[in-house]
Amino acid sequence: MRVLVIGSGAREHALLIALARDPGVSALMCAPGNAGIGKIAEQHSVDIASGEAVAALAKTLDADLVVVGPEVPLVLGVADAVRAAGIACFGPSADAARIEGSKAFAKDVMAAAGVKTAHSEIVDSPAKLDEALDRFGPNWVVKDDGLAAGKGVVVTTDRDAARDHAAELLENGHPVLLESFLDGPEVSLFCVVDGETVVPLLPAQDHKRVGDGDTGPNTGGMGAYTPLPWLPEQTVTQIVDDVVKPVAAELVARGSAFSGLLYAGLAIGKDGPAVVEFNCRFGDPETQAVLALLKSPLGELLNAAATGTLDRVAPLEWQDGSAVTVVVAAEHYPATPRTGDVITGADGDGVLHAGTKLVDDQVVSAGGRVLSVVGVGADLDAARADAYSKISAIKLPGSHFRKDIGLAAVEGRIAIP
């Protein structure tokens, strides 16, 4: 099977590394890729937002399967164009991708499916903002209704800060979603979905804030770990049965059947799981940790979903132990990052590239989240030690990373209310 992966981040690097372990995968290609991906896959230029361009490239490369990594091309219908060209594609249609592309659509689907989520309200006019804010609090959750790469959310007890963020979104023409605050620790559960067939992967936990102790602004994600020692196994079953399967069935009923990776972000509160958001693709940085423990052939799994045969796939097998991803970010990230700095020590096992490129045969920084460093071990403590040991060999001027990824779980400081 010849596989073409669309994207350029550490998520795509992780997908390609896992695909390379699948004996059924005969060729790996990526567009556009990055400096690290170039070592394991052919790289090609493409406008990833153009379904026509991606489909044409897939045909030129004689790809048997296209895997679309980022959300923007999925929301824009790239998977539809690839399928229309007669090529199997792992990724939902534009219609189904609205589960991430429009939070209002996602809320409507959840309401119809009877899935627990935060109370919410859409504000589309500055004139309605203050009155709406008064109906929420003392914790305000303010979101961009569209795609915001994980950074369009403000959670605060400061009403003025909530108002400022909402006003800025409205000024830029973006409707605002106000939500009630959900208590309890957050969980990311990835599920491979084919219509009403749902295959869950290992649960993970992301760390969104830029600083240790969950301080500072939100980012696209500074690290993740899996599995979650504090999460009962039956809770994963509950999430699949009470959240993911009903949503998948509702999308089928609407004629918008989901095919691809459905990512449920949840808060596990005293009354059980409640949905924070859905995404229509593998999440970054959780993917890097989750796929590090996958023993089953990834190409076979993704191709089964893409070809409507997911119900015939054998139960997934996982490596024992834990995996941790730590993101190494450029100076100033999540504000405008400094780029163009030479990176050394980033060619070892477990060092996945994101914002990198080759310039004069040197690897240089080319984005905010530059590298994802993955450690594995017999337990979470050992996996953390492995990840941070690998980071110590990497040199990138001005870079920063969180030193506490997974630490609260190791120390037993995470509990379901």
Coordinates of C-alpha atoms in Angstrom, one line a residue, residues 98-108 110 115-122 140-146 150-155 177-189 204-206 208-209 218 230 239 242-244 247 262-269 272-281 286:
R98 CA -18.3 20.6 10.7
I99 CA -18.2 18.8 14.0
E100 CA -14.9 20.8 14.5
G101 CA -15.4 23.6 11.9
S102 CA -18.5 24.9 13.6
K103 CA -19.0 24.7 17.3
A104 CA -22.6 25.6 16.9
F105 CA -23.1 22.6 14.6
A106 CA -21.4 20.4 17.1
K107 CA -23.7 21.6 19.9
D108 CA -26.7 20.9 17.7
M110 CA -24.8 16.7 20.7
V115 CA -24.8 13.9 24.7
K116 CA -23.8 15.9 27.8
T117 CA -21.9 19.1 27.2
A118 CA -21.6 22.6 28.5
H119 CA -24.5 25.0 28.3
S120 CA -23.7 27.4 25.5
E121 CA -24.9 30.5 23.7
I122 CA -23.8 32.0 20.4
W140 CA -16.2 32.4 31.8
V141 CA -15.4 30.2 28.8
V142 CA -15.1 32.2 25.6
K143 CA -14.5 30.5 22.2
D144 CA -14.1 31.4 18.6
D145 CA -17.0 29.5 16.9
G146 CA -14.8 28.5 14.0
G150 CA -6.5 25.4 19.8
K151 CA -5.8 29.0 20.7
G152 CA -9.1 30.7 20.3
V153 CA -10.3 29.9 23.8
V154 CA -10.1 31.9 27.0
V155 CA -11.1 30.4 30.3
L177 CA -19.5 30.9 21.7
L178 CA -20.0 31.4 25.5
E179 CA -20.0 28.2 27.5
S180 CA -20.6 27.2 31.1
F181 CA -17.5 25.9 32.9
L182 CA -17.1 22.1 33.2
D183 CA -15.4 20.8 36.3
G184 CA -13.0 17.9 36.4
P185 CA -9.8 16.9 34.6
E186 CA -9.8 16.8 30.9
V187 CA -9.3 13.8 28.6
S188 CA -8.6 13.4 24.9
L189 CA -10.1 10.3 23.4
A204 CA -4.5 10.9 26.6
Q205 CA -4.2 14.3 28.4
D206 CA -3.0 17.4 26.7
K208 CA -2.6 23.6 26.8
R209 CA -1.2 26.4 28.8
N218 CA -3.4 28.8 25.8
W230 CA -6.2 8.1 37.3
I239 CA -17.3 7.7 26.7
D242 CA -22.5 7.5 25.8
V243 CA -20.7 10.1 23.7
V244 CA -18.9 8.9 20.6
V247 CA -22.7 11.3 17.9
L262 CA -13.2 11.7 15.7
Y263 CA -11.5 13.3 18.7
A264 CA -13.6 13.9 21.8
G265 CA -12.2 16.4 24.3
L266 CA -14.0 15.8 27.6
A267 CA -14.1 17.0 31.2
I268 CA -14.6 14.1 33.7
G269 CA -16.7 15.7 36.4
G272 CA -19.5 11.8 34.6
P273 CA -17.9 12.8 31.2
A274 CA -19.1 15.9 29.5
V275 CA -17.9 17.1 26.1
V276 CA -15.7 20.2 25.9
E277 CA -15.2 19.9 22.1
F278 CA -15.0 17.6 19.1
N279 CA -12.2 17.6 16.6
C280 CA -12.3 15.9 13.2
R281 CA -8.7 14.7 13.1
E286 CA -1.5 13.6 21.9

